[in-house]
PDB file of C-alpha atoms in Angstrom:
ATOM      1  CA  MET A   1     -86.643-378.301 -44.837  1.00  0.00           C
ATOM      2  CA  SER A   2     -87.170-374.343 -43.648  1.00  0.00           C
ATOM      3  CA  SER A   3     -88.524-374.329 -40.434  1.00  0.00           C
ATOM      4  CA  ASN A   4     -89.635-370.346 -40.861  1.00  0.00           C
ATOM      5  CA  TRP A   5     -92.784-370.636 -42.458  1.00  0.00           C
ATOM      6  CA  GLN A   6     -95.589-370.097 -40.939  1.00  0.00           C
ATOM      7  CA  VAL A   7     -98.254-372.803 -40.539  1.00  0.00           C
ATOM      8  CA  VAL A   8    -101.936-372.520 -42.162  1.00  0.00           C
ATOM      9  CA  GLU A   9    -104.574-374.983 -41.649  1.00  0.00           C
ATOM     10  CA  PRO A  10    -106.776-375.490 -44.404  1.00  0.00           C
ATOM     11  CA  PRO A  11    -110.395-373.795 -43.967  1.00  0.00           C
ATOM     12  CA  THR A  12    -114.098-374.797 -43.614  1.00  0.00           C
ATOM     13  CA  PRO A  13    -115.219-375.191 -47.191  1.00  0.00           C
ATOM     14  CA  ALA A  14    -116.261-372.343 -48.823  1.00  0.00           C
ATOM     15  CA  VAL A  15    -115.398-369.911 -45.674  1.00  0.00           C
ATOM     16  CA  PRO A  16    -112.532-367.589 -47.337  1.00  0.00           C
ATOM     17  CA  ARG A  17    -110.069-366.663 -44.247  1.00  0.00           C
ATOM     18  CA  LEU A  18    -107.152-364.745 -45.400  1.00  0.00           C
ATOM     19  CA  ASP A  19    -107.392-361.041 -45.429  1.00  0.00           C
ATOM     20  CA  LEU A  20    -105.049-360.398 -48.164  1.00  0.00           C
ATOM     21  CA  ARG A  21    -104.165-356.619 -48.354  1.00  0.00           C
ATOM     22  CA  THR A  22    -103.495-354.217 -51.272  1.00  0.00           C
ATOM     23  CA  GLY A  23     -99.273-353.327 -51.022  1.00  0.00           C
ATOM     24  CA  VAL A  24     -98.495-357.197 -49.639  1.00  0.00           C
ATOM     25  CA  VAL A  25     -97.226-360.076 -51.263  1.00  0.00           C
ATOM     26  CA  HIS A  26     -98.370-363.580 -49.657  1.00  0.00           C
ATOM     27  CA  LEU A  27     -95.707-366.429 -50.744  1.00  0.00           C
ATOM     28  CA  TRP A  28     -96.886-370.261 -50.056  1.00  0.00           C
ATOM     29  CA  TYR A  29     -94.856-372.834 -49.841  1.00  0.00           C
ATOM     30  CA  LEU A  30     -96.104-376.351 -50.934  1.00  0.00           C
ATOM     31  CA  GLU A  31     -94.104-380.075 -50.542  1.00  0.00           C
ATOM     32  CA  LEU A  32     -95.995-381.658 -53.652  1.00  0.00           C
ATOM     33  CA  ASP A  33     -95.524-384.935 -52.560  1.00  0.00           C
ATOM     34  CA  GLU A  34     -97.548-384.265 -48.964  1.00  0.00           C
ATOM     35  CA  LEU A  35    -100.655-382.947 -50.748  1.00  0.00           C
ATOM     36  CA  GLN A  36    -103.485-385.296 -51.234  1.00  0.00           C
ATOM     37  CA  LEU A  37    -105.748-383.741 -53.847  1.00  0.00           C
ATOM     38  CA  PRO A  38    -108.336-381.989 -51.651  1.00  0.00           C
ATOM     39  CA  ASP A  39    -111.000-382.905 -54.319  1.00  0.00           C
ATOM     40  CA  GLY A  40    -109.368-385.790 -56.118  1.00  0.00           C
ATOM     41  CA  GLY A  41    -108.842-382.897 -59.026  1.00  0.00           C
ATOM     42  CA  ASP A  42    -111.852-382.543 -60.135  1.00  0.00           C
ATOM     43  CA  CYS A  43    -111.174-378.313 -59.799  1.00  0.00           C
ATOM     44  CA  LEU A  44    -108.837-379.099 -62.751  1.00  0.00           C
ATOM     45  CA  ASP A  45    -109.901-377.425 -66.159  1.00  0.00           C
ATOM     46  CA  GLY A  46    -109.888-379.479 -69.290  1.00  0.00           C
ATOM     47  CA  ASP A  47    -106.547-377.659 -70.564  1.00  0.00           C
ATOM     48  CA  GLU A  48    -105.174-378.516 -66.902  1.00  0.00           C
ATOM     49  CA  ARG A  49    -105.729-382.168 -67.220  1.00  0.00           C
ATOM     50  CA  GLN A  50    -104.191-382.487 -71.307  1.00  0.00           C
ATOM     51  CA  LYS A  51    -101.064-380.911 -69.569  1.00  0.00           C
ATOM     52  CA  ALA A  52    -100.560-383.624 -67.023  1.00  0.00           C
ATOM     53  CA  ARG A  53    -101.384-386.247 -69.544  1.00  0.00           C
ATOM     54  CA  ARG A  54     -98.564-385.567 -71.566  1.00  0.00           C
ATOM     55  CA  LEU A  55     -96.115-385.856 -68.563  1.00  0.00           C
ATOM     56  CA  GLN A  56     -94.187-389.118 -68.931  1.00  0.00           C
ATOM     57  CA  ARG A  57     -93.167-389.891 -65.392  1.00  0.00           C
ATOM     58  CA  ALA A  58     -95.778-390.591 -63.348  1.00  0.00           C
ATOM     59  CA  VAL A  59     -94.959-388.655 -60.180  1.00  0.00           C
ATOM     60  CA  ASP A  60     -94.584-385.621 -62.589  1.00  0.00           C
ATOM     61  CA  ARG A  61     -98.573-386.398 -63.467  1.00  0.00           C
ATOM     62  CA  ARG A  62     -99.200-386.376 -59.626  1.00  0.00           C
ATOM     63  CA  ARG A  63     -97.300-383.242 -59.148  1.00  0.00           C
ATOM     64  CA  TYR A  64     -98.129-381.231 -61.693  1.00  0.00           C
ATOM     65  CA  ARG A  65    -102.436-381.768 -60.949  1.00  0.00           C
ATOM     66  CA  ALA A  66    -101.261-381.296 -57.062  1.00  0.00           C
ATOM     67  CA  ALA A  67     -99.853-377.981 -57.525  1.00  0.00           C
ATOM     68  CA  HIS A  68    -102.664-376.727 -59.888  1.00  0.00           C
ATOM     69  CA  CYS A  69    -105.038-378.307 -58.081  1.00  0.00           C
ATOM     70  CA  ALA A  70    -103.735-376.576 -54.507  1.00  0.00           C
ATOM     71  CA  LEU A  71    -103.293-373.114 -56.771  1.00  0.00           C
ATOM     72  CA  ARG A  72    -107.130-373.561 -57.253  1.00  0.00           C
ATOM     73  CA  HIS A  73    -108.374-374.078 -53.760  1.00  0.00           C
ATOM     74  CA  ILE A  74    -105.617-371.186 -52.428  1.00  0.00           C
ATOM     75  CA  LEU A  75    -107.558-368.544 -54.643  1.00  0.00           C
ATOM     76  CA  ALA A  76    -110.734-370.004 -53.495  1.00  0.00           C
ATOM     77  CA  GLY A  77    -109.596-369.322 -49.912  1.00  0.00           C
ATOM     78  CA  TYR A  78    -108.982-365.569 -51.336  1.00  0.00           C
ATOM     79  CA  THR A  79    -112.069-365.073 -52.902  1.00  0.00           C
ATOM     80  CA  GLY A  80    -114.855-367.283 -52.079  1.00  0.00           C
ATOM     81  CA  GLU A  81    -115.341-368.924 -55.709  1.00  0.00           C
ATOM     82  CA  SER A  82    -115.444-372.218 -56.347  1.00  0.00           C
ATOM     83  CA  PRO A  83    -112.269-373.962 -57.439  1.00  0.00           C
ATOM     84  CA  ALA A  84    -113.643-375.401 -60.238  1.00  0.00           C
ATOM     85  CA  ALA A  85    -115.307-372.107 -61.452  1.00  0.00           C
ATOM     86  CA  LEU A  86    -112.028-370.026 -61.202  1.00  0.00           C
ATOM     87  CA  ARG A  87    -111.172-369.505 -65.297  1.00  0.00           C
ATOM     88  CA  PHE A  88    -107.553-368.076 -66.302  1.00  0.00           C
ATOM     89  CA  HIS A  89    -106.543-365.916 -69.360  1.00  0.00           C
ATOM     90  CA  ARG A  90    -102.769-365.112 -70.886  1.00  0.00           C
ATOM     91  CA  PHE A  91    -102.054-361.830 -71.454  1.00  0.00           C
ATOM     92  CA  CYS A  92     -98.448-360.899 -73.222  1.00  0.00           C
ATOM     93  CA  PRO A  93     -97.234-357.254 -72.832  1.00  0.00           C
ATOM     94  CA  ARG A  94     -95.928-357.822 -75.902  1.00  0.00           C
ATOM     95  CA  CYS A  95     -98.807-359.267 -77.806  1.00  0.00           C
ATOM     96  CA  GLY A  96    -101.680-358.111 -75.062  1.00  0.00           C
ATOM     97  CA  PRO A  97    -104.459-360.936 -74.941  1.00  0.00           C
ATOM     98  CA  ALA A  98    -102.627-364.267 -76.124  1.00  0.00           C
ATOM     99  CA  VAL A  99    -102.775-368.018 -76.250  1.00  0.00           C
ATOM    100  CA  HIS A 100     -99.433-367.709 -74.096  1.00  0.00           C
ATOM    101  CA  GLY A 101     -97.894-365.270 -71.740  1.00  0.00           C
ATOM    102  CA  LYS A 102     -98.771-364.757 -68.436  1.00  0.00           C
ATOM    103  CA  PRO A 103    -101.504-366.523 -66.752  1.00  0.00           C
ATOM    104  CA  VAL A 104    -104.164-364.584 -65.170  1.00  0.00           C
ATOM    105  CA  TRP A 105    -107.429-364.398 -63.096  1.00  0.00           C
ATOM    106  CA  ALA A 106    -110.019-362.319 -63.892  1.00  0.00           C
ATOM    107  CA  VAL A 107    -113.958-361.981 -62.486  1.00  0.00           C
ATOM    108  CA  ASP A 108    -116.470-362.328 -65.444  1.00  0.00           C
ATOM    109  CA  THR A 109    -116.642-358.498 -65.811  1.00  0.00           C
ATOM    110  CA  GLY A 110    -112.838-359.026 -67.109  1.00  0.00           C
ATOM    111  CA  ARG A 111    -111.276-356.804 -64.200  1.00  0.00           C
ATOM    112  CA  LEU A 112    -108.274-358.438 -62.447  1.00  0.00           C
ATOM    113  CA  ALA A 113    -108.801-359.238 -58.818  1.00  0.00           C
ATOM    114  CA  LEU A 114    -105.463-361.210 -58.076  1.00  0.00           C
ATOM    115  CA  ASP A 115    -102.142-361.171 -59.255  1.00  0.00           C
ATOM    116  CA  VAL A 116    -100.605-364.716 -59.424  1.00  0.00           C
ATOM    117  CA  SER A 117     -97.469-367.104 -60.080  1.00  0.00           C
ATOM    118  CA  LEU A 118     -96.491-370.141 -59.386  1.00  0.00           C
ATOM    119  CA  SER A 119     -93.738-372.151 -59.643  1.00  0.00           C
ATOM    120  CA  HIS A 120     -92.513-375.748 -59.167  1.00  0.00           C
ATOM    121  CA  SER A 121     -89.372-377.927 -59.617  1.00  0.00           C
ATOM    122  CA  GLU A 122     -89.553-381.607 -58.465  1.00  0.00           C
ATOM    123  CA  GLN A 123     -91.329-381.757 -55.563  1.00  0.00           C
ATOM    124  CA  VAL A 124     -91.830-378.540 -53.737  1.00  0.00           C
ATOM    125  CA  ALA A 125     -93.922-375.428 -55.023  1.00  0.00           C
ATOM    126  CA  MET A 126     -94.474-371.831 -54.389  1.00  0.00           C
ATOM    127  CA  VAL A 127     -97.020-369.298 -55.271  1.00  0.00           C
ATOM    128  CA  ALA A 128     -97.341-365.641 -54.910  1.00  0.00           C
ATOM    129  CA  VAL A 129    -100.433-363.812 -54.734  1.00  0.00           C
ATOM    130  CA  CYS A 130    -101.252-360.169 -54.534  1.00  0.00           C
ATOM    131  CA  ARG A 131    -103.347-357.535 -55.022  1.00  0.00           C
ATOM    132  CA  PRO A 132    -103.280-355.115 -58.452  1.00  0.00           C
ATOM    133  CA  PRO A 133    -101.185-352.529 -58.948  1.00  0.00           C
ATOM    134  CA  LEU A 134     -98.426-355.129 -57.948  1.00  0.00           C
ATOM    135  CA  ALA A 135     -97.689-357.756 -60.010  1.00  0.00           C
ATOM    136  CA  VAL A 136     -95.349-360.798 -59.367  1.00  0.00           C
ATOM    137  CA  GLY A 137     -93.611-363.221 -60.298  1.00  0.00           C
ATOM    138  CA  VAL A 138     -91.741-366.397 -58.312  1.00  0.00           C
ATOM    139  CA  ASP A 139     -89.756-369.254 -59.173  1.00  0.00           C
ATOM    140  CA  VAL A 140     -88.298-371.425 -57.160  1.00  0.00           C
ATOM    141  CA  GLU A 141     -85.141-374.839 -58.597  1.00  0.00           C
ATOM    142  CA  GLN A 142     -83.408-377.764 -57.158  1.00  0.00           C
ATOM    143  CA  VAL A 143     -80.002-376.648 -57.420  1.00  0.00           C
ATOM    144  CA  ARG A 144     -78.667-377.218 -60.601  1.00  0.00           C
ATOM    145  CA  THR A 145     -75.182-379.083 -60.648  1.00  0.00           C
ATOM    146  CA  GLY A 146     -72.714-379.806 -63.681  1.00  0.00           C
ATOM    147  CA  VAL A 147     -74.544-376.090 -65.615  1.00  0.00           C
ATOM    148  CA  ASN A 148     -71.555-373.536 -66.951  1.00  0.00           C
ATOM    149  CA  TRP A 149     -73.575-370.989 -65.357  1.00  0.00           C
ATOM    150  CA  SER A 150     -71.232-368.087 -66.828  1.00  0.00           C
ATOM    151  CA  ALA A 151     -72.377-369.250 -70.411  1.00  0.00           C
ATOM    152  CA  VAL A 152     -76.050-369.428 -69.726  1.00  0.00           C
ATOM    153  CA  LEU A 153     -76.477-366.053 -67.384  1.00  0.00           C
ATOM    154  CA  SER A 154     -74.283-364.080 -69.833  1.00  0.00           C
ATOM    155  CA  GLY A 155     -76.066-365.610 -73.188  1.00  0.00           C
ATOM    156  CA  GLY A 156     -72.993-367.412 -73.934  1.00  0.00           C
ATOM    157  CA  ALA A 157     -70.741-364.634 -73.844  1.00  0.00           C
ATOM    158  CA  GLY A 158     -68.691-365.773 -70.667  1.00  0.00           C
ATOM    159  CA  GLY A 159     -68.082-364.473 -67.580  1.00  0.00           C
ATOM    160  CA  PRO A 160     -67.315-365.440 -64.176  1.00  0.00           C
ATOM    161  CA  GLN A 161     -67.561-369.278 -62.823  1.00  0.00           C
ATOM    162  CA  LEU A 162     -70.250-369.398 -60.104  1.00  0.00           C
ATOM    163  CA  SER A 163     -71.279-372.332 -57.833  1.00  0.00           C
ATOM    164  CA  ASP A 164     -73.948-374.589 -58.435  1.00  0.00           C
ATOM    165  CA  LEU A 165     -76.214-372.676 -55.555  1.00  0.00           C
ATOM    166  CA  ASP A 166     -74.867-369.274 -56.410  1.00  0.00           C
ATOM    167  CA  GLY A 167     -75.860-370.020 -60.484  1.00  0.00           C
ATOM    168  CA  THR A 168     -79.112-371.565 -59.439  1.00  0.00           C
ATOM    169  CA  GLN A 169     -80.001-368.985 -57.545  1.00  0.00           C
ATOM    170  CA  ALA A 170     -79.347-366.068 -60.339  1.00  0.00           C
ATOM    171  CA  TRP A 171     -80.979-368.177 -62.365  1.00  0.00           C
ATOM    172  CA  THR A 172     -84.334-367.715 -60.541  1.00  0.00           C
ATOM    173  CA  ARG A 173     -83.760-364.225 -60.641  1.00  0.00           C
ATOM    174  CA  LEU A 174     -83.751-364.255 -64.144  1.00  0.00           C
ATOM    175  CA  GLU A 175     -87.091-366.149 -63.773  1.00  0.00           C
ATOM    176  CA  ALA A 176     -89.130-364.311 -61.513  1.00  0.00           C
ATOM    177  CA  VAL A 177     -88.413-361.005 -63.221  1.00  0.00           C
ATOM    178  CA  GLY A 178     -89.845-362.790 -66.699  1.00  0.00           C
ATOM    179  CA  LYS A 179     -92.444-364.383 -65.088  1.00  0.00           C
ATOM    180  CA  ALA A 180     -93.616-361.326 -63.577  1.00  0.00           C
ATOM    181  CA  ALA A 181     -93.480-359.326 -66.298  1.00  0.00           C
ATOM    182  CA  GLY A 182     -94.580-361.875 -68.437  1.00  0.00           C
ATOM    183  CA  THR A 183     -92.416-361.844 -70.798  1.00  0.00           C
ATOM    184  CA  GLY A 184     -90.137-365.496 -69.800  1.00  0.00           C
ATOM    185  CA  VAL A 185     -86.663-365.553 -70.648  1.00  0.00           C
ATOM    186  CA  VAL A 186     -86.428-365.336 -74.564  1.00  0.00           C
ATOM    187  CA  ASP A 187     -85.006-362.545 -73.703  1.00  0.00           C
ATOM    188  CA  LEU A 188     -82.751-362.327 -70.522  1.00  0.00           C
ATOM    189  CA  PRO A 189     -83.930-359.757 -68.016  1.00  0.00           C
ATOM    190  CA  ASP A 190     -80.991-356.871 -67.029  1.00  0.00           C
ATOM    191  CA  VAL A 191     -80.782-357.657 -62.990  1.00  0.00           C
ATOM    192  CA  GLY A 192     -78.616-355.226 -61.156  1.00  0.00           C
ATOM    193  CA  GLU A 193     -76.890-356.098 -57.611  1.00  0.00           C
ATOM    194  CA  PRO A 194     -79.238-356.322 -54.666  1.00  0.00           C
ATOM    195  CA  GLY A 195     -79.213-353.722 -52.597  1.00  0.00           C
ATOM    196  CA  ARG A 196     -78.888-353.715 -48.386  1.00  0.00           C
ATOM    197  CA  ASP A 197     -82.420-354.805 -48.746  1.00  0.00           C
ATOM    198  CA  GLY A 198     -82.042-357.209 -50.887  1.00  0.00           C
ATOM    199  CA  TRP A 199     -83.805-355.716 -54.196  1.00  0.00           C
ATOM    200  CA  ALA A 200     -82.073-355.202 -57.128  1.00  0.00           C
ATOM    201  CA  ASP A 201     -83.590-353.803 -59.903  1.00  0.00           C
ATOM    202  CA  ALA A 202     -84.330-355.323 -63.142  1.00  0.00           C
ATOM    203  CA  ARG A 203     -85.213-354.329 -66.750  1.00  0.00           C
ATOM    204  CA  VAL A 204     -86.889-356.782 -69.275  1.00  0.00           C
ATOM    205  CA  PRO A 205     -86.305-356.133 -72.871  1.00  0.00           C
ATOM    206  CA  GLY A 206     -89.148-354.130 -74.938  1.00  0.00           C
ATOM    207  CA  VAL A 207     -90.871-353.999 -71.750  1.00  0.00           C
ATOM    208  CA  PRO A 208     -90.625-350.096 -70.497  1.00  0.00           C
ATOM    209  CA  GLY A 209     -90.313-350.054 -66.470  1.00  0.00           C
ATOM    210  CA  VAL A 210     -88.415-351.102 -63.265  1.00  0.00           C
ATOM    211  CA  TRP A 211     -88.873-354.457 -61.383  1.00  0.00           C
ATOM    212  CA  PHE A 212     -87.271-355.571 -58.616  1.00  0.00           C
ATOM    213  CA  VAL A 213     -85.897-358.980 -57.418  1.00  0.00           C
ATOM    214  CA  ARG A 214     -84.582-360.730 -54.232  1.00  0.00           C
ATOM    215  CA  ALA A 215     -83.840-363.874 -53.436  1.00  0.00           C
ATOM    216  CA  VAL A 216     -86.499-365.236 -50.726  1.00  0.00           C
ATOM    217  CA  GLU A 217     -86.092-368.988 -48.281  1.00  0.00           C
ATOM    218  CA  ALA A 218     -86.125-372.314 -49.845  1.00  0.00           C
ATOM    219  CA  PRO A 219     -85.670-375.908 -48.752  1.00  0.00           C
ATOM    220  CA  GLU A 220     -81.967-377.479 -48.389  1.00  0.00           C
ATOM    221  CA  GLY A 221     -80.894-378.169 -52.005  1.00  0.00           C
ATOM    222  CA  PHE A 222     -83.440-375.479 -53.774  1.00  0.00           C
ATOM    223  CA  ALA A 223     -83.189-371.664 -54.273  1.00  0.00           C
ATOM    224  CA  ALA A 224     -86.150-369.168 -54.925  1.00  0.00           C
ATOM    225  CA  ALA A 225     -86.523-365.288 -55.988  1.00  0.00           C
ATOM    226  CA  LEU A 226     -89.922-363.369 -56.032  1.00  0.00           C
ATOM    227  CA  ALA A 227     -90.157-360.337 -58.476  1.00  0.00           C
ATOM    228  CA  VAL A 228     -92.025-357.455 -58.439  1.00  0.00           C
ATOM    229  CA  ASN A 229     -93.230-354.505 -60.554  1.00  0.00           C
ATOM    230  CA  ASP A 230     -92.817-352.120 -57.166  1.00  0.00           C
ATOM    231  CA  VAL A 231     -91.605-353.414 -53.732  1.00  0.00           C
ATOM    232  CA  PRO A 232     -94.083-354.184 -51.747  1.00  0.00           C
ATOM    233  CA  ALA A 233     -95.046-351.621 -48.889  1.00  0.00           C
ATOM    234  CA  GLY A 234     -96.494-354.178 -46.579  1.00  0.00           C
ATOM    235  CA  GLY A 235     -94.293-356.296 -46.621  1.00  0.00           C
ATOM    236  CA  THR A 236     -94.361-360.191 -47.999  1.00  0.00           C
ATOM    237  CA  ARG A 237     -95.890-362.723 -46.040  1.00  0.00           C
ATOM    238  CA  THR A 238     -94.802-366.487 -46.058  1.00  0.00           C
ATOM    239  CA  LEU A 239     -96.864-368.809 -45.445  1.00  0.00           C
ATOM    240  CA  ARG A 240     -97.170-373.319 -45.592  1.00  0.00           C
ATOM    241  CA  TRP A 241    -100.603-374.897 -46.941  1.00  0.00           C
ATOM    242  CA  SER A 242    -100.507-378.393 -46.545  1.00  0.00           C
ATOM    243  CA  CYS A 243    -103.739-380.587 -47.295  1.00  0.00           C
ATOM    244  CA  LEU A 244    -103.004-384.060 -45.546  1.00  0.00           C
ATOM    245  CA  PRO A 245    -105.269-386.709 -45.801  1.00  0.00           C
ATOM    246  CA  GLU A 246    -107.078-386.016 -42.652  1.00  0.00           C
ATOM    247  CA  CYS A 247    -108.103-382.247 -43.752  1.00  0.00           C
ATOM    248  CA  PRO A 248    -111.643-381.790 -44.155  1.00  0.00           C
ATOM    249  CA  GLY A 249    -112.774-382.468 -48.348  1.00  0.00           C
ATOM    250  CA  PRO A 250    -113.719-381.978 -50.620  1.00  0.00           C
ATOM    251  CA  LEU A 251    -112.798-378.075 -49.892  1.00  0.00           C
ATOM    252  CA  SER A 252    -114.905-376.329 -52.438  1.00  0.00           C
ATOM    253  CA  GLY A 253    -114.603-372.276 -51.874  1.00  0.00           C
ATOM    254  CA  THR A 254    -111.578-372.395 -49.765  1.00  0.00           C
ATOM    255  CA  LEU A 255    -107.993-371.039 -49.877  1.00  0.00           C
ATOM    256  CA  PRO A 256    -104.582-371.350 -52.336  1.00  0.00           C
ATOM    257  CA  THR A 257    -101.662-373.137 -53.870  1.00  0.00           C
ATOM    258  CA  ALA A 258    -100.111-373.872 -57.488  1.00  0.00           C
ATOM    259  CA  TRP A 259     -99.131-374.192 -61.386  1.00  0.00           C
ATOM    260  CA  PRO A 260     -96.830-374.128 -64.627  1.00  0.00           C
ATOM    261  CA  ALA A 261     -96.889-372.506 -68.082  1.00  0.00           C
ATOM    262  CA  PRO A 262     -96.397-373.043 -71.820  1.00  0.00           C
ATOM    263  CA  ASP A 263     -93.866-370.868 -73.910  1.00  0.00           C
ATOM    264  CA  HIS A 264     -94.190-367.296 -75.079  1.00  0.00           C
ATOM    265  CA  GLU A 265     -95.076-368.262 -78.573  1.00  0.00           C
ATOM    266  CA  ALA A 266     -95.628-366.663 -81.769  1.00  0.00           C
ATOM    267  CA  GLY A 267     -92.439-366.811 -83.079  1.00  0.00           C
ATOM    268  CA  HIS A 268     -90.261-366.434 -79.297  1.00  0.00           C
ATOM    269  CA  ARG A 269     -88.327-370.128 -79.699  1.00  0.00           C
ATOM    270  CA  LYS A 270     -87.889-371.463 -75.630  1.00  0.00           C
ATOM    271  CA  PRO A 271     -83.879-370.866 -75.200  1.00  0.00           C
ATOM    272  CA  ASP A 272     -82.989-374.178 -73.313  1.00  0.00           C
ATOM    273  CA  ARG A 273     -82.293-373.309 -70.636  1.00  0.00           C
ATOM    274  CA  PRO A 274     -82.282-375.500 -67.026  1.00  0.00           C
ATOM    275  CA  GLY A 275     -85.683-375.099 -65.796  1.00  0.00           C
ATOM    276  CA  GLU A 276     -87.410-372.654 -66.942  1.00  0.00           C
ATOM    277  CA  GLU A 277     -91.369-372.086 -67.472  1.00  0.00           C
ATOM    278  CA  LEU A 278     -93.648-369.237 -67.351  1.00  0.00           C
ATOM    279  CA  VAL A 279     -96.013-368.898 -64.678  1.00  0.00           C
TER     280      VAL A 279
END
């Protein structure tokens, strides 16, 4: 496990503790198998509960519920809202408000207050949070073995052979950009070479503007990437949130944590690629 994450203890219920400034990205790391659901998962909405029930393995159902419950508590820590009261909608840059696209949180007026992205793979989850006009996407993947990465990353055209780690890392960059833009990877983003600061330019087919993506720290055996619509002037703060059995509960109105999401529908088929998700 990485040793460079700042551990933040869950605050007292209903007392937001973190200040998120404009131009800063907070990147949260979670070990899902460590988490005790702060409120037993009661904060989850009907859609989240239904998606969890559809997962075949008990461990996957628990991890999904832990990730989404943690996400709600994380966001509540920034906003002062009750985790169960948070409502999300989806926005597609090609279609507008829709049943597919990027999940976003909005206050009742419809004004976007925070931009968030969650990714999880096996027992590891990561959540990125920022204030608009920044937009974020994060992806974490367990290193995949036996994948023909040259074909996957080139859309089947072939290319140089990559190691399992390098191929998985390259894939996380594509996923992070697709999630930040809200398009997924139905059409592969075009990602350039990283500069000295680690950021690479990226473009998404059919979506105007330039995105920026870089690899970020992940536990051993995993790879992760963060994408933004502008390089954060205030930098990225990496944090670890844990709720162990001794943490105060229920944590209604408290700190933040994770989630996943569906395909880009409306005629856009989700490709059969490893680890793909849009969140």
